[in-house]
XYZ file of C-alpha atoms in Angstrom:
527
model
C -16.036 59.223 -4.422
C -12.201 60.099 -4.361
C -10.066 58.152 -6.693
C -7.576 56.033 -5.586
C -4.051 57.272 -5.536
C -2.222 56.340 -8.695
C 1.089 55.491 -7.147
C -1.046 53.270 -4.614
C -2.863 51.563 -7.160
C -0.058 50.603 -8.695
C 1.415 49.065 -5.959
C -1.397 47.136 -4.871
C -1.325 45.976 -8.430
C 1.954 44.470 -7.999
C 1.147 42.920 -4.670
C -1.650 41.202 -6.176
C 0.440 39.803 -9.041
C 3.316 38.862 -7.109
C 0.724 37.125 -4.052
C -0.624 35.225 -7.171
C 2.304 34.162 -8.968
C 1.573 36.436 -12.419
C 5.279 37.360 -12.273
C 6.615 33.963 -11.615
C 9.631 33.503 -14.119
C 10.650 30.329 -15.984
C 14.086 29.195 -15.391
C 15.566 26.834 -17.872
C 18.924 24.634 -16.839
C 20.171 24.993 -20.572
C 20.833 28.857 -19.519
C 22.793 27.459 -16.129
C 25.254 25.091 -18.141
C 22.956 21.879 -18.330
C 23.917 19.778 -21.294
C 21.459 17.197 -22.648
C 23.958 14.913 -23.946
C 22.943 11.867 -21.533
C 26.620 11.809 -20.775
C 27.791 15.192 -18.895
C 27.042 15.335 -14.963
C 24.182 18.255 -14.727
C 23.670 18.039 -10.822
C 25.586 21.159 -10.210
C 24.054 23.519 -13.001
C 20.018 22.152 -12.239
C 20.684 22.943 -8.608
C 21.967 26.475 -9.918
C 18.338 26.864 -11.491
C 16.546 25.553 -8.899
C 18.423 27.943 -6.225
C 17.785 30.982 -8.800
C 14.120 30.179 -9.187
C 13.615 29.890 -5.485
C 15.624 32.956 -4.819
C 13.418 35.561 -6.771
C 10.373 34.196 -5.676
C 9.491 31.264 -7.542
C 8.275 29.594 -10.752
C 9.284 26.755 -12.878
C 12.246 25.068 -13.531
C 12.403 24.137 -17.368
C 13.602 20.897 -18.821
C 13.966 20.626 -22.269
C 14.327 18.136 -24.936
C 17.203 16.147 -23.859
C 18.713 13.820 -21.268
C 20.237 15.208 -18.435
C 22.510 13.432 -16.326
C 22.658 13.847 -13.006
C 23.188 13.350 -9.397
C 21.023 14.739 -6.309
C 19.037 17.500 -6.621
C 17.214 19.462 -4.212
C 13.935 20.805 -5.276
C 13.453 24.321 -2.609
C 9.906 26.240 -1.850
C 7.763 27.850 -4.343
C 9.847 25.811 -7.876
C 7.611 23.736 -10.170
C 9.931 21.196 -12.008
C 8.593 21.623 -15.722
C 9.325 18.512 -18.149
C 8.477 19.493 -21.816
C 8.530 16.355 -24.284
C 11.560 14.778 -24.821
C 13.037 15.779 -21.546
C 14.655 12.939 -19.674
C 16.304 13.611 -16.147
C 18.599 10.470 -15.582
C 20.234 9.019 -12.602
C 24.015 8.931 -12.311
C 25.046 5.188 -12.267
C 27.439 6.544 -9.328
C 26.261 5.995 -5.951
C 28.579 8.595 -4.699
C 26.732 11.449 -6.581
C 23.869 10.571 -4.188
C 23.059 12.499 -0.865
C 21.069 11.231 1.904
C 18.887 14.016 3.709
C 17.039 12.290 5.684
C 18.130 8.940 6.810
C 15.897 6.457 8.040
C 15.903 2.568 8.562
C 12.735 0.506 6.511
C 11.129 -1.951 7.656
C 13.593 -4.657 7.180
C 16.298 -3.126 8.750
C 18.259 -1.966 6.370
C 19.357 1.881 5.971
C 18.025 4.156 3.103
C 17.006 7.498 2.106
C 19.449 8.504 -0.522
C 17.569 10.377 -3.490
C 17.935 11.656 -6.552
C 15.088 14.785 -6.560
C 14.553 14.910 -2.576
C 12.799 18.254 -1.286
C 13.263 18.461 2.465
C 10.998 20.986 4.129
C 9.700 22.908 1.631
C 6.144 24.406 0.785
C 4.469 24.793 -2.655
C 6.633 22.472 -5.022
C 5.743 20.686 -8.271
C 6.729 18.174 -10.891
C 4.487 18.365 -14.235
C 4.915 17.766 -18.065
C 5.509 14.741 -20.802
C 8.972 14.264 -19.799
C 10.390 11.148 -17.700
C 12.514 11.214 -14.402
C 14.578 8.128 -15.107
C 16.636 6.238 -11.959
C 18.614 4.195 -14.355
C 18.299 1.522 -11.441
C 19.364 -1.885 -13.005
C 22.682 -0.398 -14.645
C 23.318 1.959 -10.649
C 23.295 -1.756 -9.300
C 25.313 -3.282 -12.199
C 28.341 -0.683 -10.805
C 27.788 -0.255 -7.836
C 28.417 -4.609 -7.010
C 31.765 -4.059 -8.309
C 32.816 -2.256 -5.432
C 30.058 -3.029 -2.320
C 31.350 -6.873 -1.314
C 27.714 -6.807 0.631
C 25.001 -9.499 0.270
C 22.880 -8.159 -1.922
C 20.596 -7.771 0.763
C 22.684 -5.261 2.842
C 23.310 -3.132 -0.280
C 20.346 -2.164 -2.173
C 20.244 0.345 0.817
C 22.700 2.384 -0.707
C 21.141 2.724 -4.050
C 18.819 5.891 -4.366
C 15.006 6.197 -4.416
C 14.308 8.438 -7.498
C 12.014 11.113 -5.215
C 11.982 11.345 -2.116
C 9.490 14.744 -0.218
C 10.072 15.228 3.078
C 8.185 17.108 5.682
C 6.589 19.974 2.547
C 3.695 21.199 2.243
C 1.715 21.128 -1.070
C 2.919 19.199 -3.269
C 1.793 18.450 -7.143
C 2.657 15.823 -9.768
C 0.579 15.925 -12.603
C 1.785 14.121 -15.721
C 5.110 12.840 -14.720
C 6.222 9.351 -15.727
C 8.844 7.795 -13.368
C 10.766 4.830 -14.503
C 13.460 2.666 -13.022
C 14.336 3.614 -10.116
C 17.303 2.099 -8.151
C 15.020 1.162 -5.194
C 11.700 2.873 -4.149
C 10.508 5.446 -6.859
C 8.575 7.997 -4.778
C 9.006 8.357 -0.733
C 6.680 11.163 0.567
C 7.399 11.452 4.597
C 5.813 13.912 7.126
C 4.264 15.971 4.053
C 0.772 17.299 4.046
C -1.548 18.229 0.909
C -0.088 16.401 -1.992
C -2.077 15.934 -5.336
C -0.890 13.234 -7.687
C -2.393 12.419 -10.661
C -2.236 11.292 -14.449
C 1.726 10.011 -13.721
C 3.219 6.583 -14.799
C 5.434 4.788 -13.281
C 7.285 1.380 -14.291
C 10.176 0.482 -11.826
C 11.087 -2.716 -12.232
C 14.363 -4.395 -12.925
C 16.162 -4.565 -9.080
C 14.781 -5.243 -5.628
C 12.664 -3.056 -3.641
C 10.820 -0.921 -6.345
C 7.626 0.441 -4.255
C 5.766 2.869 -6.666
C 4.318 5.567 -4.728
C 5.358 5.397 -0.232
C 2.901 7.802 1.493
C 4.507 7.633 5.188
C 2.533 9.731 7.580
C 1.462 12.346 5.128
C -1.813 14.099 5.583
C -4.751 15.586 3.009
C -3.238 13.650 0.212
C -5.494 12.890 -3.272
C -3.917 10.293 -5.664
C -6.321 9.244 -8.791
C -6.158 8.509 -12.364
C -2.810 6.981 -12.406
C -0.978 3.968 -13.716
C 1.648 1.813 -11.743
C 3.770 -1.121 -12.558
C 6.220 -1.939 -9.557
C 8.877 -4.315 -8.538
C 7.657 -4.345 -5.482
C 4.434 -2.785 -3.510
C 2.685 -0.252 -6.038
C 0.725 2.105 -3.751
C 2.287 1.614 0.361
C 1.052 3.694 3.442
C 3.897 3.741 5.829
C 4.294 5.504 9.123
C 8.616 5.280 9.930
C 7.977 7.608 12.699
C 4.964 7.586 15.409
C 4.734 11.653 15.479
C 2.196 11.613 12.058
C 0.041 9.466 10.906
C -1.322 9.051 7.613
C -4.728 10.309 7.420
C -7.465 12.053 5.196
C -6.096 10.329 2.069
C -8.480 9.824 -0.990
C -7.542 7.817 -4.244
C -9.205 6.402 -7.229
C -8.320 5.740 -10.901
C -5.415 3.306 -10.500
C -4.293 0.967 -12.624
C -1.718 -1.323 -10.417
C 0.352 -3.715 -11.029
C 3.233 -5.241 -8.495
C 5.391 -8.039 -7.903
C 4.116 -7.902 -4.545
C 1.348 -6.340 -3.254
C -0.847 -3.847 -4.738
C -2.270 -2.281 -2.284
C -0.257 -2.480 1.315
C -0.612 -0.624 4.496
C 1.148 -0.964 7.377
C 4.493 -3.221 6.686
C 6.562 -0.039 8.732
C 3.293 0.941 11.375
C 4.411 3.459 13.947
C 1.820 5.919 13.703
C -1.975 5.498 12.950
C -3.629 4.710 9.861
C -7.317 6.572 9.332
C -9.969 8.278 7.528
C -8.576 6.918 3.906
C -10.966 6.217 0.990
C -9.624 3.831 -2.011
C -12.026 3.193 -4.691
C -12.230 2.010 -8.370
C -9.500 0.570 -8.717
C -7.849 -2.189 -11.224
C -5.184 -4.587 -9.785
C -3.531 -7.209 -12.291
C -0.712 -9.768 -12.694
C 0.209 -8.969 -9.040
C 2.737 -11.185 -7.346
C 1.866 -11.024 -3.159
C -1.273 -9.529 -2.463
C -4.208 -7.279 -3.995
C -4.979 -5.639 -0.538
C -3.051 -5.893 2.312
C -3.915 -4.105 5.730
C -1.589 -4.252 8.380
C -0.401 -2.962 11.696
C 2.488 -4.557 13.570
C 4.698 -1.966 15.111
C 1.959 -0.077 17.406
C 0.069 1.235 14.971
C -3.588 1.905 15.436
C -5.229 1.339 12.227
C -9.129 2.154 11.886
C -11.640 4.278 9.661
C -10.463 2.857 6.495
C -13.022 2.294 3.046
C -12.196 0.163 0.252
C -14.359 -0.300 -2.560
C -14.965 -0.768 -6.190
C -11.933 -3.329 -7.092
C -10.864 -5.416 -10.012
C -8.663 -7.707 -9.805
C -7.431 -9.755 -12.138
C -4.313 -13.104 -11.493
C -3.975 -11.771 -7.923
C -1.957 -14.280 -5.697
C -4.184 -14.110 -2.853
C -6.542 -10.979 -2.880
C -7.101 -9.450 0.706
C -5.100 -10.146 3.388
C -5.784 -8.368 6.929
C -2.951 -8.919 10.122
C -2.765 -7.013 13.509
C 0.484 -8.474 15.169
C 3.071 -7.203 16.890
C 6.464 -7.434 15.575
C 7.205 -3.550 17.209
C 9.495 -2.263 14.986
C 11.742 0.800 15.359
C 12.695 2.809 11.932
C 13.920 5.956 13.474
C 15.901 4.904 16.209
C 16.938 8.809 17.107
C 13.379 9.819 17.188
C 11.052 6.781 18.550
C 11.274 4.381 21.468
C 9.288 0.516 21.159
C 5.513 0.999 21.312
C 2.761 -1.328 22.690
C 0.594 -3.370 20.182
C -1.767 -1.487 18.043
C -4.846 -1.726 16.927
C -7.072 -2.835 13.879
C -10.805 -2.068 13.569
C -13.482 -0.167 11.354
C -12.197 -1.529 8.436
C -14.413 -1.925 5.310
C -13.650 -3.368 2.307
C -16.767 -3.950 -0.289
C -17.528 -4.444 -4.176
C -14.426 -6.685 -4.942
C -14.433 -9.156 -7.771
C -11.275 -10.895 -8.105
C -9.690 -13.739 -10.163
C -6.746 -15.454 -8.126
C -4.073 -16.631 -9.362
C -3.716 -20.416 -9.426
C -0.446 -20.265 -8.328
C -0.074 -18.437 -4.923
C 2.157 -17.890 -2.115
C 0.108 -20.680 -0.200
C -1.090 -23.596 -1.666
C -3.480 -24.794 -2.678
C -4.582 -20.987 -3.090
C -6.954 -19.207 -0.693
C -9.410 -15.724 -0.882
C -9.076 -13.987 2.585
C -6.839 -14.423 5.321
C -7.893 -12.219 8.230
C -5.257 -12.644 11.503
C -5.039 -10.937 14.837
C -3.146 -12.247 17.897
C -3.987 -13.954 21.059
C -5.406 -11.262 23.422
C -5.497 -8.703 20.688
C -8.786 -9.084 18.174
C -9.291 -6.999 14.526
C -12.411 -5.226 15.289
C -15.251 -4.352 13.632
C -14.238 -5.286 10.279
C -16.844 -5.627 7.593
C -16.332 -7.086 4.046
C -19.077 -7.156 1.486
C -20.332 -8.170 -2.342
C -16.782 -9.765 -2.272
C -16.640 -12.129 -5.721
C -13.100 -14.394 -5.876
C -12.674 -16.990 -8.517
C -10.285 -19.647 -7.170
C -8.447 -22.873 -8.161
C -9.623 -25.148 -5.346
C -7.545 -28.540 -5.038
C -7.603 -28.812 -1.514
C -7.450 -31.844 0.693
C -8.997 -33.277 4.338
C -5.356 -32.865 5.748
C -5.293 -29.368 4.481
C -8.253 -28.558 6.471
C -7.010 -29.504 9.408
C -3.657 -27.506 8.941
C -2.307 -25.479 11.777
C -1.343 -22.140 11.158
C 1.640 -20.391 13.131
C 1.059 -16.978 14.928
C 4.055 -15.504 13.867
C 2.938 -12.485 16.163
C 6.445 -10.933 15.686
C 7.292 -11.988 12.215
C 7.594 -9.071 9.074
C 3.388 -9.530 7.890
C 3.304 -11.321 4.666
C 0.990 -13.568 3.615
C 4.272 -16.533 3.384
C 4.710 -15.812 7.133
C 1.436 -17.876 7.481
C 2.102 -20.503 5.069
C 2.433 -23.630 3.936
C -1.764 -22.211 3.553
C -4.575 -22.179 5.762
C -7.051 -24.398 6.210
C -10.440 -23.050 4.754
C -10.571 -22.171 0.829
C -12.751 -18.751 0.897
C -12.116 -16.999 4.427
C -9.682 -17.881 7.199
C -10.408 -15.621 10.198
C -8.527 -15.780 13.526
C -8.362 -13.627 16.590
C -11.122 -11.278 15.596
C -14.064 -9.306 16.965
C -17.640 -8.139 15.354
C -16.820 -9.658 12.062
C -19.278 -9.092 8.922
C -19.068 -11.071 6.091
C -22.244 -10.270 3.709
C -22.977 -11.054 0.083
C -19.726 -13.488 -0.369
C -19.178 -15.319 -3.483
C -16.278 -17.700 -4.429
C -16.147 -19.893 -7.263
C -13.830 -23.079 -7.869
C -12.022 -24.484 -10.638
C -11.846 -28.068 -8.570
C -13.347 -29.689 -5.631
C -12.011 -28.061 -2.164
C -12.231 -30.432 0.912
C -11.250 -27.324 3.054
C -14.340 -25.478 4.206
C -15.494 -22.195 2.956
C -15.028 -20.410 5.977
C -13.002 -20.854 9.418
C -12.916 -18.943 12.435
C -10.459 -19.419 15.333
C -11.381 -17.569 18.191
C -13.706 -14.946 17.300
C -16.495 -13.596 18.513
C -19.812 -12.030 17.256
C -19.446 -13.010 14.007
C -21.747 -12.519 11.194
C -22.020 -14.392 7.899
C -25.239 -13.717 5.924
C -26.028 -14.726 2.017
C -23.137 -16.962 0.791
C -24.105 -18.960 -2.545
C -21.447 -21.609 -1.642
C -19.809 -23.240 -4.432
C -20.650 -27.221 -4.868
C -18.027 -29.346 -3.422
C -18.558 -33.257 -2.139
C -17.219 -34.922 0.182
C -16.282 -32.147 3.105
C -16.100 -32.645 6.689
C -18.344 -29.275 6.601
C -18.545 -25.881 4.953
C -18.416 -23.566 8.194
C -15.820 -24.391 11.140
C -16.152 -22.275 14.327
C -13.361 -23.027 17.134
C -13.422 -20.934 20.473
C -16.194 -18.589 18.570
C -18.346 -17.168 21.089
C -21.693 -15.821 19.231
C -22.139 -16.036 15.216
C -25.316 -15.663 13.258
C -25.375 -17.571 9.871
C -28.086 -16.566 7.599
C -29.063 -17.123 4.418
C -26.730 -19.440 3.092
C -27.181 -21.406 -0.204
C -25.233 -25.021 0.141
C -25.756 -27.178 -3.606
C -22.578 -29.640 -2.614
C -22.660 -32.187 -0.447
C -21.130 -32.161 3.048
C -20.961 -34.130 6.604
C -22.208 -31.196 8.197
C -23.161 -27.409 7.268
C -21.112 -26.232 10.778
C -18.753 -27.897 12.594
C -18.852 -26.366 16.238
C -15.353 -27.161 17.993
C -13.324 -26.078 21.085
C -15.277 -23.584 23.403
C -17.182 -22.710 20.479
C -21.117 -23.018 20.692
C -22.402 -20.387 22.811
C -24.973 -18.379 21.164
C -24.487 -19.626 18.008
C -27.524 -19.045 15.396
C -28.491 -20.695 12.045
C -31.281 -19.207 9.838
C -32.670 -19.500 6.802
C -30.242 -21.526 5.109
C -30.655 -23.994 2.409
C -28.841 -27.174 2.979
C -30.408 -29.333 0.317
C -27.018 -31.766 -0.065
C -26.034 -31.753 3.816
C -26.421 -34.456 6.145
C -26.027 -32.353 9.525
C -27.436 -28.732 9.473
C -24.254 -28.526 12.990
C -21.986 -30.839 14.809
C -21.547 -29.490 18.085
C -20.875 -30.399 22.041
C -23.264 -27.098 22.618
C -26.581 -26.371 21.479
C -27.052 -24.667 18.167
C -30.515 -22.931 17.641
């Protein structure tokens, strides 16, 4: 065999290095004029190292020991933002050294998208190391009242997210700890193939501190990660109905929120599908453990929940199709029709609520659709809740409002619903199997209520004792349930209470009823 040409060889050598990043170069902003003093602006000299590292090809940026002030910086295609320990990049108090790059309304209608690390269209971009990425957002809002006259309200718009990743592709954060940011920490729009995991983030301190936004992002793995947020800790958004979010795995969390922990769907253009969450650990969380939601056209299906702690939740799962119809990007989208909500499955759940809740007394599961349009097909299972009880006979009988164009939070619904474990309304082919609650007090509500549903499916519920109940199931306008395998020790007027148009094909099985005095009240026949 001939050998291969030496200058040839060589050159393919290079290729091959280059193609794999062997000659990537380090850049570090200490060489470009960056000064880790905490107190000169660095915005101008990090950009100069980003730009540089991007230029000849790519590689990392290199932050070290020290606090660098600054204001927006733009991270470009093939640059790896390296924090060593010690290295602190830290928000300018300054509004005015913010940009906005992509502007965008949320979803209650209030402008934002100002950043302090933003990356707009770019591929192959990283943030790694022991250092911290801090938004300074308590003392930004501190300064920035003495000049914005706005309600408070109207403002925090202004105020930067501290990352913000729009339309890339592949995208890592691996160690990174994020702290304080001056209203969402981490916005991630349009953007496909993003790994995050091992980061930290604590953002608390001012309004409106999501942790981690994914908003119509595709083939995106988040696991082993710990959040503690002002507001919703891990949010799926869709702003814009041109990408959904889809193929999205996480696991590992540790989440903690003043408001929900787990949220999809409060801005709902685009769809919401094939996404796995799974062993996760939700605690001292303010508005919601898991909250599923489409309201703005959204169709939201093919979703798996599973393996969930949770731990002073106020009110752990709550599940709303309505349709407030929402426009976020008023250049881009028109008003859709109502979406949809169905395949949903959420299973292996134990949770302890929090005695004080958003709706009291406190309730489990509030599952909502509107009249005309049903959540479909939803199945929840081995579900464990530990709640206060303390409700009344006039609680039971409480109306709840539709609200179908109110923002979806569990208040909207409130003063609280009338059943203690699972209030279902406007729903379809609903499976509840293997459902526990416990109660710290008696609960005259029942343990479940259904307002217009149909094909509905409850089988093996150990219900808690409770006396004195008008009953323990209440079906109005359900067409077709199937009750099997129910376990009643309390006492009770009846074990279902059949109202409205309720009663057709209705089935009771192998239940235990030892302290009820009517296995069904009803104007229909119950088999």
């Amino acid at each position: 065999m001939k050998p291969s040409h030496p200058v040839k060889l060589i050159l393919t050598i290079i290729t091959l290095a280059l193609s794999t990043g062997l000659y990537a170069a380090d850049f570090n902003i200490v060489a470009y004029g960056a000064k880790g003093d905490g107190i000169v602006l660095n915005t101008d000299a990090i950009q100069k190292a980003i730009d540089a590292c991007t230029k000849s090809g790519g590689g990392k940026v290199i932050f070290p020991e020290g606090r660098f002030l600054s204001g927006t910086i733009a991270l470009k295609s093939n640059v790896t933002l390296q924090f060593q320990k010690g290295a602190v990049l830290l928000g300018s108090t300054d509004v005015n050294d913010y940009q906005n790059l992509d502007p965008f309304t949320e979803g209650l209608g209030i402008n934002v998208g100002w950043a302090l690390v933003v990356a707009v269209d770019a591929k192959n971009i990283g943030i790694e190391g022991e250092g911290i990425i801090d938004g300074q957002g308590a003392a930004v809002k501190a300064k920035q009242i003495l000049t914005d006259t706005r309600p408070e309200g109207q403002r925090w718009g202004r105020r930067p997210f501290l990352l913000q990743i729009v339309r890339c592709d592949g995208v890592t954060l691996d160690g990174i700890a994020l702290h304080y940011s001056a209203a969402w920490t981490s916005h991630y729009f349009q953007t496909r193939h993003i790994s995050i995991k091992n980061i930290k983030i604590v953002s608390v301190g001012v309004a409106h501190n999501d942790g981690i936004d994914i908003d119509g992002c595709q083939d995106v793995q988040i696991k082993d990660s710990d959040i503690e947020s002002g507001d919703d800790a891990v949010c799926f958004k869709t702003t814009s109905s041109k990408m959904p979010c889809s193929n999205i795995v996480i696991s590992g969390m540790r989440l903690k929120s003043s408001q929900g922990a787990i949220k999809m769907g409060t801005e709902s253009m685009a769809a919401f599908e094939h996404i796995k969450i799974s062993n996760c650990y939700i605690y001292n969380t303010n508005n919601g453990g898991i909250k599923l939601l489409s309201v703005d056209g959204a169709h939201l299906h093919d979703i798996e929940i599973s393996d969930i702690t949770m731990v002073e939740v106020k009110t752990p799962i709550l599940i709303r199709l309505g349709s407030r119809l929402s426009v976020f990007r008023k250049d881009q989208d028109t008003k859709q029709e109502t979406g949809t909500l169905e395949d949903v499955t959420i299973r292996n759940v134990k949770a302890k609520a929090a005695d004080n809740a958003q709706l009291m007394p406190p309730s489990g599961i509030l599952i909502t659709g509107i009249p005309g349009h049903n959540i479909k097909n939803l199945t929840l299972e081995n579900i464990e809740i530990q709640l206060a009880g303390g409700g009344t006979t006039a609680n039971a009988r409480q109306v709840v409002p539709e609200a179908i164009d109110k923002y979806p939070e569990v208040k909207t619904f409130g003063p609280l619903v009338p059943a203690y474990g699972v209030w279902a309304r406007h729903v379809e082919g609903l499976k509840l199997n293997n459902i526990r609650f416990t109660l710290g007090s008696n609960d005259l509500r029942p343990a479940f209520v259904c307002e217009d549903g149909k094909d509905i499916e409850l089988n093996n519920w150990p219900i808690p004792e409770t006396s004195g109940a008008e009953s323990i199931i209440r079906l109005e306008d359900v067409t077709g349930a199937k009750i099997t395998n129910m376990e009643v020790k309390g006492t009770a007027q009846s074990f279902v209470r059949v109202e409205g148009g309720s009663g057709a094909d209705v089935k009771l099985l192998n239940n235990h009823l030892s302290g009820i005095k009517e296995k069904a009240i009803a104007d229909k026949p119950v088999k």
